[in-house]
Amino acid sequence: MEQRAIVTGGTGGIGLETALGLAARGFAVTVVGRDAERGARAVERIAAVAAGGEPRFVAANLASLGDVRALATRLAAGGPLKVLVNNVGAMFAQRQQTVDGIEASFAVNHLSPYLLTELLLDRLRAGAPSRIVNVTSGAVKLAKRTFDTVEPPGGYYGFHWYGRAKLANLAYTLDLAARLRDSGITVFAADPGGAATAMTNGTMTSPSIVSPPLRLLWPLVRRTFERSTAGPASVAARPSVVAATDPALEGRTGLVIGPKAHPVPAFRASTDPRTVADVLRLSRQLAPRTDAD
Ligand SMILES: NC(=O)c1ccc[n+]([C@@H]2O[C@H](COP(=O)([O-])OP(=O)(O)OC[C@H]3O[C@@H](n4cnc5c(N)ncnc54)[C@H](OP(=O)(O)O)[C@@H]3O)[C@@H](O)[C@H]2O)c1
């Protein structure tokens, strides 16, 4: 039987490299993105290395919860799942709202992967042993740690709001791992470190993405950003590929796979009980699994 894997944001950057890695290891990979042409090009590249089933592209805008639901329905119809890599992520230089009226950093980096995961749990159970990999970021360390509302108090600073959404997702990831213990589904966070991709090339050049105190140090901050995002996406994809496939991780769950593709300690704030409770409440309220929830 086909070993199915899904990679969101899998048509470019780190996600495409992750998809190539999974396909070379025998998975039938479905990549998700918005642009059909980019999707077709990705499928061609993946097919050239695929050692298992046929690669596919499914279009969805993961900034829309309606699209996430439709995507989940379509993916679920394909049968059991072995691997779900929630790789999609985005940083926005200016504050934006999604079609659902939700601040876009929180929607794309947390709510969308949260909802897709919840809606595909049955298929992952059917494919067990199976793995969920949620892509995190070092930006969690510069995040505001209040989650009683979608938007933190204070001004909009793209990098910090991105980091806060990633922190929400990391808290969800580690809690999910604990909840799914003994279910046959194991759950990992993968920190790619950094890479030169559409996301980093497009948004990390303006001081407006960081808070005023950091802006005073902008030349230093910018150099740090440049250094940490200079590498190739193929290297940054290794933590995700290892988290999704490494046999050494069998029987283990709730680990963060760091930029060197080894387990690293989880950022402490991600296991704070209040953070976890607030993130779960907010997620269930904004992105219920069903209308009845
Ligand atoms: N690059 C880094 O230095 C870095 C560092 C730490 C963490 N990360 C994390 O690593 C992951 C991958 O990042 P990346 O740098 O590879 O990003 P990227 O190059 O910007 O990602 C591009 C991929 O995401 C898709 N995508 C973007 N927005 C989408 C949306 N709304 N709906 C559906 N698909 C969407 C793109 O396809 P379409 O445009 O066709 O939709 C493409 O497949 C993210 O979670 C990011 O937060 C990256």
XYZ file of C-alpha atoms and ligand atoms in Angstrom:
341
model
C 0.000 0.000 0.000
C 1.104 3.592 -0.723
C 2.765 5.357 2.217
C 1.092 8.760 2.004
C 2.764 11.956 3.208
C 1.462 15.533 3.083
C 3.694 18.619 3.102
C 1.958 21.991 3.354
C 3.810 24.883 1.742
C 5.510 22.069 -0.151
C 5.882 23.764 -3.521
C 8.843 25.981 -2.629
C 11.532 26.724 -0.035
C 12.063 24.324 2.868
C 8.759 22.549 2.183
C 9.758 21.501 -1.339
C 13.098 20.198 -0.039
C 11.219 18.283 2.646
C 8.907 16.808 0.009
C 11.936 15.757 -2.090
C 13.481 14.079 0.961
C 10.292 12.168 1.765
C 9.719 11.139 -1.861
C 13.297 9.818 -2.118
C 12.544 7.684 0.965
C 9.549 6.045 -0.715
C 6.609 8.213 0.329
C 3.835 9.207 -2.061
C 3.959 12.925 -1.311
C 1.149 15.431 -1.738
C 2.317 19.029 -1.652
C -0.018 21.903 -0.831
C 0.327 25.518 -1.969
C -1.700 28.309 -3.567
C -0.138 28.564 -6.993
C -0.967 25.811 -9.532
C 2.028 26.503 -11.770
C 4.433 26.329 -8.855
C 2.598 23.157 -7.817
C 3.097 21.564 -11.245
C 6.815 22.422 -11.243
C 7.193 20.974 -7.739
C 5.456 17.731 -8.751
C 7.820 17.378 -11.718
C 10.861 17.766 -9.463
C 9.489 15.393 -6.854
C 8.591 12.765 -9.486
C 12.219 12.782 -10.661
C 13.444 11.504 -7.255
C 10.380 9.552 -6.094
C 11.121 6.010 -4.957
C 7.489 5.193 -4.066
C 4.065 6.454 -5.085
C 3.201 9.249 -7.431
C 3.519 12.848 -6.156
C 0.504 15.155 -6.271
C -0.310 18.829 -5.823
C -3.434 20.132 -4.100
C -4.231 23.849 -4.169
C -5.341 25.578 -0.967
C -4.879 28.977 0.606
C -3.921 28.078 4.157
C -4.740 31.593 5.327
C -8.407 30.614 4.963
C -10.018 28.254 7.471
C -12.631 27.343 4.822
C -9.807 26.248 2.513
C -8.230 24.255 5.358
C -11.524 22.381 5.912
C -11.943 21.688 2.183
C -8.316 20.539 1.976
C -8.774 18.182 4.944
C -11.869 16.646 3.338
C -9.993 16.087 0.092
C -6.910 14.626 1.776
C -8.995 12.411 4.048
C -10.714 10.884 1.002
C -7.316 9.509 -0.094
C -7.177 7.016 2.807
C -4.722 6.420 5.673
C -1.850 8.831 6.210
C 1.681 8.095 7.386
C 3.135 11.597 7.645
C 1.737 15.117 7.958
C 4.317 17.918 7.781
C 2.740 21.252 8.684
C 5.442 23.309 7.041
C 3.461 26.336 5.881
C 4.501 29.557 7.577
C 4.594 33.243 6.801
C 5.772 36.530 8.228
C 3.965 39.722 7.288
C 5.758 43.078 7.289
C 2.407 44.887 7.749
C -0.515 43.717 9.870
C -3.012 41.793 7.712
C -6.339 40.120 8.297
C -7.466 36.883 6.698
C -10.818 36.294 4.975
C -11.997 35.008 8.370
C -11.149 38.375 9.968
C -8.237 36.866 11.946
C -4.767 38.412 12.181
C -2.791 36.667 9.438
C 0.391 35.630 11.331
C -1.677 33.761 13.907
C -3.917 32.239 11.235
C -1.208 30.929 8.882
C 1.413 29.885 11.440
C -0.859 28.386 14.061
C -4.602 28.111 13.402
C -4.267 26.598 9.946
C -1.840 23.804 10.953
C -3.855 23.291 14.152
C -7.126 22.789 12.283
C -5.622 20.649 9.500
C -4.014 18.373 12.095
C -7.205 17.999 14.137
C -9.219 17.207 11.008
C -6.727 14.575 9.813
C -6.205 12.746 13.123
C -8.529 9.895 12.106
C -6.573 9.322 8.910
C -3.278 9.424 10.811
C -4.703 6.889 13.294
C -5.662 4.683 10.366
C -2.083 4.939 9.044
C -0.379 4.333 12.424
C 2.449 4.178 13.159
C 2.334 7.695 11.759
C 3.983 11.024 12.464
C 3.025 14.684 12.638
C 5.796 17.247 12.153
C 5.108 20.908 12.888
C 7.738 23.355 11.673
C 8.780 25.830 14.357
C 11.256 28.719 14.479
C 13.885 30.281 16.714
C 11.647 33.374 16.622
C 9.621 31.823 19.484
C 12.272 33.236 21.824
C 11.320 36.840 21.017
C 7.565 36.330 21.346
C 5.099 37.983 23.688
C 3.749 35.194 25.860
C 0.147 36.235 26.330
C -2.536 34.245 24.579
C -5.800 35.418 26.092
C -6.605 37.132 22.773
C -5.480 36.561 19.154
C -3.521 39.802 19.050
C -1.045 40.685 21.780
C -1.174 44.133 23.364
C 1.085 46.803 21.848
C 2.058 47.636 18.286
C 2.395 45.280 15.337
C 5.939 43.997 14.761
C 5.926 41.255 12.131
C 8.852 39.234 13.466
C 7.556 39.131 17.043
C 3.983 38.344 16.024
C 5.284 35.581 13.780
C 7.328 34.236 16.704
C 4.297 34.396 18.991
C 2.165 32.419 16.516
C 4.991 29.852 16.240
C 5.121 29.692 20.050
C 1.366 28.998 20.139
C 1.910 26.228 17.602
C 4.837 24.763 19.552
C 2.776 24.725 22.760
C -0.031 22.954 20.851
C 2.458 20.491 19.288
C 4.006 19.360 22.567
C 0.615 19.103 24.274
C -0.750 17.089 21.336
C 2.194 14.701 21.611
C 1.266 14.036 25.231
C -2.435 13.603 24.396
C -1.668 11.162 21.570
C 0.803 9.080 23.555
C 0.106 5.369 22.904
C -2.181 6.183 19.950
C 0.395 5.142 17.329
C 0.736 8.780 16.202
C 3.928 10.501 17.283
C 4.362 14.265 17.143
C 7.498 16.357 16.605
C 8.449 19.987 16.138
C 11.224 20.658 13.616
C 13.315 23.825 13.783
C 14.934 24.454 10.391
C 17.327 27.076 11.754
C 17.288 29.383 8.760
C 17.484 29.459 4.980
C 17.301 31.897 2.101
C 13.708 31.462 0.905
C 10.823 33.590 -0.351
C 9.840 34.252 3.259
C 13.208 35.455 4.513
C 14.230 37.254 1.328
C 10.970 39.140 1.227
C 10.431 40.376 4.769
C 13.603 40.544 6.814
C 15.097 43.707 5.386
C 12.894 46.273 7.094
C 13.462 47.469 10.688
C 9.682 47.806 11.064
C 9.411 44.032 11.655
C 11.081 44.328 15.075
C 10.088 46.210 18.236
C 11.446 49.731 18.903
C 14.196 48.588 21.344
C 15.557 46.160 18.739
C 15.247 48.785 16.004
C 17.886 50.828 17.847
C 20.220 47.898 17.197
C 19.008 47.373 13.607
C 22.411 47.050 11.848
C 23.335 44.276 14.299
C 19.889 42.651 14.135
C 19.906 42.748 10.345
C 23.374 41.166 10.186
C 22.198 38.424 12.545
C 19.125 37.789 10.380
C 21.265 37.729 7.223
C 23.766 35.313 8.722
C 21.126 32.962 10.080
C 19.101 32.863 6.855
C 21.955 32.532 4.377
C 21.995 28.741 4.012
C 20.259 26.477 1.496
C 16.705 25.241 2.038
C 17.917 21.660 1.469
C 19.905 21.802 4.728
C 17.078 23.557 6.589
C 14.735 20.728 5.539
C 16.789 18.046 7.313
C 15.147 18.466 10.740
C 11.701 17.927 9.144
C 12.847 14.897 7.125
C 14.528 13.363 10.193
C 11.463 14.054 12.365
C 9.218 12.422 9.764
C 11.324 9.377 8.947
C 14.264 8.608 11.252
C 13.860 5.068 12.656
C 15.870 6.194 15.717
C 12.822 8.268 16.730
C 10.495 5.252 16.779
C 8.660 5.090 20.085
C 9.636 8.662 20.939
C 7.299 11.667 20.799
C 7.046 15.306 21.862
C 10.596 16.144 20.783
C 11.928 19.265 19.116
C 14.334 18.350 16.311
C 16.796 21.226 16.106
C 18.621 22.832 13.154
C 21.376 20.177 13.324
C 18.681 17.506 12.947
C 19.082 16.181 16.516
C 16.644 16.506 19.419
C 17.110 19.737 21.400
C 15.415 20.921 24.606
C 12.035 22.573 24.017
C 11.885 26.325 24.591
C 10.647 26.520 28.187
C 7.691 28.877 27.577
C 6.140 26.321 25.196
C 5.320 23.969 28.059
C 4.006 26.619 30.453
C 0.567 25.268 31.549
C -1.117 28.678 31.240
C 0.231 29.174 27.719
C -0.936 25.703 26.705
C -4.426 26.218 28.204
C -4.865 29.656 26.595
C -3.628 28.466 23.199
C -5.991 25.470 23.220
C -8.965 27.597 24.262
C -8.251 30.221 21.601
C -7.683 27.591 18.907
C -10.908 25.709 19.658
C -12.858 28.953 19.745
C -11.482 30.357 16.468
C -11.077 27.122 14.515
C -13.647 24.609 15.811
C -13.363 21.109 14.330
C -17.055 21.141 13.522
C -19.821 23.720 13.653
C -21.111 21.945 16.763
C -17.864 22.473 18.732
N 13.384 30.334 5.985
C 13.805 30.417 7.251
O 14.871 30.975 7.541
C 12.968 29.834 8.351
C 13.466 29.902 9.670
C 12.714 29.342 10.691
C 11.499 28.735 10.408
N 11.039 28.706 9.127
C 9.756 28.033 8.866
O 9.949 27.052 7.862
C 8.735 26.889 7.115
C 9.020 27.043 5.646
O 9.524 28.344 5.442
P 10.152 28.841 4.079
O 11.139 29.874 4.441
O 10.522 27.675 3.243
O 8.883 29.593 3.464
P 8.575 30.013 1.973
O 9.741 29.785 1.067
O 7.987 31.370 1.996
O 7.412 28.948 1.686
C 6.910 28.861 0.476
C 5.874 27.733 0.426
O 4.720 28.009 1.228
C 3.570 28.128 0.364
N 2.643 29.086 0.964
C 2.907 30.322 1.435
N 1.784 30.895 1.903
C 0.776 29.990 1.728
C -0.613 29.996 2.002
N -1.220 31.049 2.538
N -1.330 28.891 1.689
C -0.748 27.819 1.123
N 0.574 27.755 0.860
C 1.320 28.835 1.138
C 4.193 28.548 -0.975
O 3.398 28.262 -2.079
P 2.434 29.372 -2.754
O 3.134 30.677 -2.687
O 2.167 28.871 -4.134
O 1.215 29.343 -1.910
C 5.420 27.642 -0.989
O 5.049 26.297 -1.236
C 7.758 27.925 7.688
O 6.949 27.321 8.652
C 8.665 28.941 8.323
O 8.014 29.650 9.336
C 11.737 29.236 8.092
